[in-house]
PDB file of C-alpha atoms in Angstrom:
ATOM      1  CA  MET A 716     111.815 214.378 130.190  1.00 81.00           C
ATOM      2  CA  PHE A 717     108.062 213.990 130.780  1.00 79.00           C
ATOM      3  CA  LYS A 718     107.570 213.169 127.090  1.00 84.00           C
ATOM      4  CA  GLU A 719     110.183 210.393 127.274  1.00 81.00           C
ATOM      5  CA  PHE A 720     108.557 209.020 130.416  1.00 76.00           C
ATOM      6  CA  LYS A 721     105.147 209.043 128.707  1.00 75.00           C
ATOM      7  CA  GLU A 722     106.598 207.187 125.686  1.00 76.00           C
ATOM      8  CA  PHE A 723     108.190 204.657 128.037  1.00 72.00           C
ATOM      9  CA  LEU A 724     104.889 204.006 129.794  1.00 67.00           C
ATOM     10  CA  MET A 725     102.975 203.698 126.547  1.00 71.00           C
ATOM     11  CA  ARG A 726     105.168 200.948 125.162  1.00 69.00           C
ATOM     12  CA  GLY A 727     103.410 197.625 124.893  1.00 63.00           C
ATOM     13  CA  ASN A 728     105.995 195.848 127.025  1.00 72.00           C
ATOM     14  CA  VAL A 729     105.427 198.074 130.053  1.00 70.00           C
ATOM     15  CA  ILE A 730     101.666 197.699 129.857  1.00 71.00           C
ATOM     16  CA  ASP A 731     101.979 193.925 129.381  1.00 74.00           C
ATOM     17  CA  LEU A 732     104.288 193.770 132.390  1.00 77.00           C
ATOM     18  CA  ALA A 733     101.826 195.758 134.521  1.00 78.00           C
ATOM     19  CA  VAL A 734      98.973 193.452 133.518  1.00 78.00           C
ATOM     20  CA  GLY A 735     101.183 190.452 134.317  1.00 81.00           C
ATOM     21  CA  VAL A 736     101.983 191.782 137.783  1.00 85.00           C
ATOM     22  CA  VAL A 737      98.317 192.419 138.578  1.00 85.00           C
ATOM     23  CA  ILE A 738      97.258 188.987 137.322  1.00 83.00           C
ATOM     24  CA  GLY A 739     100.193 187.393 139.145  1.00 82.00           C
ATOM     25  CA  THR A 740      99.124 189.028 142.395  1.00 85.00           C
ATOM     26  CA  ALA A 741      95.571 187.772 141.978  1.00 84.00           C
ATOM     27  CA  PHE A 742      96.863 184.327 141.026  1.00 79.00           C
ATOM     28  CA  THR A 743      99.097 184.268 144.114  1.00 79.00           C
ATOM     29  CA  ALA A 744      96.061 184.929 146.292  1.00 83.00           C
ATOM     30  CA  ILE A 745      94.210 182.035 144.666  1.00 80.00           C
ATOM     31  CA  VAL A 746      97.119 179.633 145.061  1.00 75.00           C
ATOM     32  CA  THR A 747      97.723 180.733 148.655  1.00 77.00           C
ATOM     33  CA  ASN A 748      94.099 180.054 149.546  1.00 83.00           C
ATOM     34  CA  VAL A 749      94.148 176.685 147.772  1.00 78.00           C
ATOM     35  CA  VAL A 750      97.306 175.722 149.648  1.00 74.00           C
ATOM     36  CA  ASN A 751      96.092 177.020 153.026  1.00 76.00           C
ATOM     37  CA  GLY A 752      92.495 175.813 152.646  1.00 84.00           C
ATOM     38  CA  LEU A 753      92.915 172.464 150.894  1.00 82.00           C
ATOM     39  CA  ILE A 754      96.443 171.140 150.630  1.00 76.00           C
ATOM     40  CA  THR A 755      97.796 172.090 154.069  1.00 73.00           C
ATOM     41  CA  PRO A 756      94.857 170.449 155.869  1.00 77.00           C
ATOM     42  CA  LEU A 757      95.296 167.360 153.685  1.00 79.00           C
ATOM     43  CA  VAL A 758      98.997 167.192 154.544  1.00 73.00           C
ATOM     44  CA  GLY A 759      98.068 167.830 158.188  1.00 73.00           C
ATOM     45  CA  LEU A 760      95.642 164.904 158.087  1.00 78.00           C
ATOM     46  CA  ILE A 761      98.303 162.604 156.643  1.00 78.00           C
ATOM     47  CA  VAL A 762     100.885 163.807 159.186  1.00 71.00           C
ATOM     48  CA  SER A 763      98.418 163.325 162.046  1.00 73.00           C
ATOM     49  CA  LEU A 764      97.840 159.738 160.917  1.00 79.00           C
ATOM     50  CA  PHE A 765     101.593 159.037 161.096  1.00 76.00           C
ATOM     51  CA  THR A 766     102.293 161.036 164.268  1.00 71.00           C
ATOM     52  CA  LYS A 767      99.220 159.801 166.143  1.00 72.00           C
ATOM     53  CA  GLY A 768      97.360 163.015 166.753  1.00 62.00           C
ATOM     54  CA  LYS A 769      99.970 165.759 166.370  1.00 65.00           C
ATOM     55  CA  ASP A 770      98.855 168.602 164.173  1.00 64.00           C
ATOM     56  CA  LEU A 771     100.882 169.906 161.234  1.00 66.00           C
ATOM     57  CA  ASN A 772     102.530 172.727 163.209  1.00 67.00           C
ATOM     58  CA  GLU A 773     103.774 170.330 165.874  1.00 69.00           C
ATOM     59  CA  ALA A 774     104.949 167.829 163.265  1.00 68.00           C
ATOM     60  CA  MET A 775     106.814 170.489 161.255  1.00 68.00           C
ATOM     61  CA  SER A 776     108.304 172.008 164.422  1.00 70.00           C
ATOM     62  CA  VAL A 777     110.284 168.781 164.790  1.00 69.00           C
ATOM     63  CA  LEU A 778     112.448 170.163 161.974  1.00 72.00           C
ATOM     64  CA  ASP A 779     113.168 173.408 163.872  1.00 76.00           C
ATOM     65  CA  TRP A 780     116.517 173.762 165.594  1.00 80.00           C
ATOM     66  CA  THR A 781     117.337 175.962 168.575  1.00 82.00           C
ATOM     67  CA  PRO A 782     121.106 175.927 169.238  1.00 84.00           C
ATOM     68  CA  VAL A 783     120.896 178.805 171.732  1.00 85.00           C
ATOM     69  CA  LYS A 784     117.927 180.036 173.734  1.00 87.00           C
ATOM     70  CA  GLY A 785     116.103 182.676 171.674  1.00 84.00           C
ATOM     71  CA  VAL A 786     117.657 181.618 168.345  1.00 84.00           C
ATOM     72  CA  THR A 787     115.541 179.218 166.316  1.00 81.00           C
ATOM     73  CA  PHE A 788     116.185 177.984 162.811  1.00 85.00           C
ATOM     74  CA  ALA A 789     112.687 177.303 161.467  1.00 80.00           C
ATOM     75  CA  PHE A 790     113.404 174.587 158.918  1.00 79.00           C
ATOM     76  CA  GLY A 791     109.738 173.567 159.041  1.00 75.00           C
ATOM     77  CA  ASP A 792     108.754 176.973 157.663  1.00 77.00           C
ATOM     78  CA  VAL A 793     111.325 176.602 154.874  1.00 81.00           C
ATOM     79  CA  VAL A 794     109.983 173.164 153.942  1.00 79.00           C
ATOM     80  CA  SER A 795     106.442 174.570 153.975  1.00 74.00           C
ATOM     81  CA  ALA A 796     107.509 177.462 151.707  1.00 77.00           C
ATOM     82  CA  LEU A 797     109.235 175.022 149.324  1.00 83.00           C
ATOM     83  CA  ILE A 798     106.103 172.900 149.115  1.00 77.00           C
ATOM     84  CA  THR A 799     104.033 176.018 148.405  1.00 72.00           C
ATOM     85  CA  PHE A 800     106.516 177.086 145.704  1.00 80.00           C
ATOM     86  CA  ILE A 801     106.417 173.679 144.009  1.00 83.00           C
ATOM     87  CA  ILE A 802     102.621 173.600 144.073  1.00 76.00           C
ATOM     88  CA  THR A 803     102.413 177.173 142.738  1.00 72.00           C
ATOM     89  CA  GLY A 804     104.854 176.348 139.945  1.00 77.00           C
ATOM     90  CA  PHE A 805     102.928 173.218 139.004  1.00 81.00           C
ATOM     91  CA  VAL A 806      99.575 175.020 138.926  1.00 73.00           C
ATOM     92  CA  LEU A 807     101.111 177.819 136.850  1.00 75.00           C
ATOM     93  CA  PHE A 808     102.573 175.204 134.487  1.00 83.00           C
ATOM     94  CA  LEU A 809      99.119 173.649 134.033  1.00 82.00           C
ATOM     95  CA  ILE A 810      97.513 177.026 133.341  1.00 79.00           C
ATOM     96  CA  VAL A 811     100.173 178.031 130.789  1.00 79.00           C
ATOM     97  CA  LYS A 812      99.923 174.619 129.133  1.00 88.00           C
ATOM     98  CA  ALA A 813      96.131 174.953 128.845  1.00 86.00           C
ATOM     99  CA  ALA A 814      96.436 178.509 127.501  1.00 82.00           C
ATOM    100  CA  ASN A 815      98.987 177.417 124.887  1.00 84.00           C
ATOM    101  CA  LYS A 816      96.750 174.529 123.846  1.00 89.00           C
ATOM    102  CA  ALA A 817      93.775 176.875 123.472  1.00 86.00           C
ATOM    103  CA  LYS A 818      95.918 179.307 121.485  1.00 83.00           C
ATOM    104  CA  ASN A 819      97.171 176.527 119.177  1.00 84.00           C
ATOM    105  CA  THR A 820      93.608 175.278 118.664  1.00 81.00           C
ATOM    106  CA  ALA A 821      92.451 178.780 117.736  1.00 72.00           C
ATOM    107  CA  THR A 822      95.390 179.159 115.357  1.00 72.00           C
ATOM    108  CA  LYS A 823      94.572 175.836 113.679  1.00 70.00           C
ATOM    109  CA  LYS A 824      90.938 176.903 113.243  1.00 66.00           C
ATOM    110  CA  GLU A 825      92.058 180.173 111.649  1.00 63.00           C
ATOM    111  CA  ALA A 826      94.394 178.269 109.327  1.00 63.00           C
ATOM    112  CA  ALA A 827      91.596 175.869 108.349  1.00 62.00           C
ATOM    113  CA  VAL A 828      89.418 178.699 107.010  1.00 63.00           C
ATOM    114  CA  PRO A 829      89.986 178.842 103.244  1.00 69.00           C
ATOM    115  CA  GLU A 830      91.323 182.085 101.900  1.00 73.00           C
ATOM    116  CA  VAL A 831      88.917 184.079  99.788  1.00 76.00           C
ATOM    117  CA  LYS A 832      90.546 185.575  96.731  1.00 80.00           C
ATOM    118  CA  VAL A 833      89.950 189.301  96.678  1.00 83.00           C
ATOM    119  CA  PRO A 834      89.662 190.611  93.107  1.00 84.00           C
ATOM    120  CA  THR A 835      92.354 193.056  92.084  1.00 86.00           C
ATOM    121  CA  ALA A 836      92.068 196.044  89.765  1.00 86.00           C
ATOM    122  CA  GLU A 837      93.568 193.923  86.975  1.00 88.00           C
ATOM    123  CA  ASP A 838      90.778 191.376  87.404  1.00 86.00           C
ATOM    124  CA  TYR A 839      88.129 194.087  87.060  1.00 86.00           C
ATOM    125  CA  LEU A 840      89.859 195.542  84.009  1.00 88.00           C
ATOM    126  CA  ALA A 841      90.048 192.111  82.369  1.00 90.00           C
ATOM    127  CA  ASP A 842      86.304 191.614  82.969  1.00 90.00           C
ATOM    128  CA  ILE A 843      85.550 195.021  81.431  1.00 91.00           C
ATOM    129  CA  ARG A 844      87.738 194.192  78.429  1.00 92.00           C
ATOM    130  CA  ASP A 845      85.956 190.874  77.912  1.00 91.00           C
ATOM    131  CA  LEU A 846      82.543 192.584  78.113  1.00 90.00           C
ATOM    132  CA  LEU A 847      83.618 195.211  75.577  1.00 90.00           C
ATOM    133  CA  VAL A 848      84.875 192.505  73.208  1.00 90.00           C
ATOM    134  CA  GLU A 849      81.521 190.711  73.466  1.00 90.00           C
ATOM    135  CA  GLN A 850      79.617 193.952  72.849  1.00 88.00           C
ATOM    136  CA  ASN A 851      81.752 194.702  69.763  1.00 86.00           C
ATOM    137  CA  LYS A 852      81.131 191.202  68.377  1.00 86.00           C
ATOM    138  CA  ALA A 853      77.386 191.567  68.948  1.00 82.00           C
ATOM    139  CA  ALA A 854      77.404 194.990  67.296  1.00 80.00           C
ATOM    140  CA  GLN A 855      79.309 193.630  64.245  1.00 83.00           C
ATOM    141  CA  GLU A 856      76.849 190.715  63.924  1.00 79.00           C
ATOM    142  CA  ASN A 857      73.942 193.178  63.964  1.00 76.00           C
ATOM    143  CA  VAL A 858      75.590 195.261  61.234  1.00 73.00           C
ATOM    144  CA  GLU A 859      76.253 192.166  59.094  1.00 74.00           C
ATOM    145  CA  ASP A 860      72.666 190.936  59.490  1.00 70.00           C
ATOM    146  CA  LYS A 861      71.250 194.186  58.079  1.00 63.00           C
TER     147      LYS A 861
END
């Protein structure tokens, strides 16, 4: 059972998945900080211009609904999460697009390199044969000259 588990872990797909999860976690932290540090304040600035001084939390709380005391449906949080999701998806799309473009460029450069013909054993044997034929001709000419 341990051997099967070891084989499972050593497959390329599992390792690729683990790397993807780690990179995805790091990427999520980057996107979260970009959204919280840059985009949310920008949206808050725009909202404050339209609501005359209310901050983003107050403006988004307008979307919340409290039908009974103590029960609040936080639609503002849902809208905020949707905006974060759309931004994350768009940034991920741009990164994948750039990576694919770089990969295609590298592939085109590899394809542009001319192939070098590697001599085969038959090529070497043909060269040896030709040299032997030339040596025999030279030897026969020397014999005829004498």
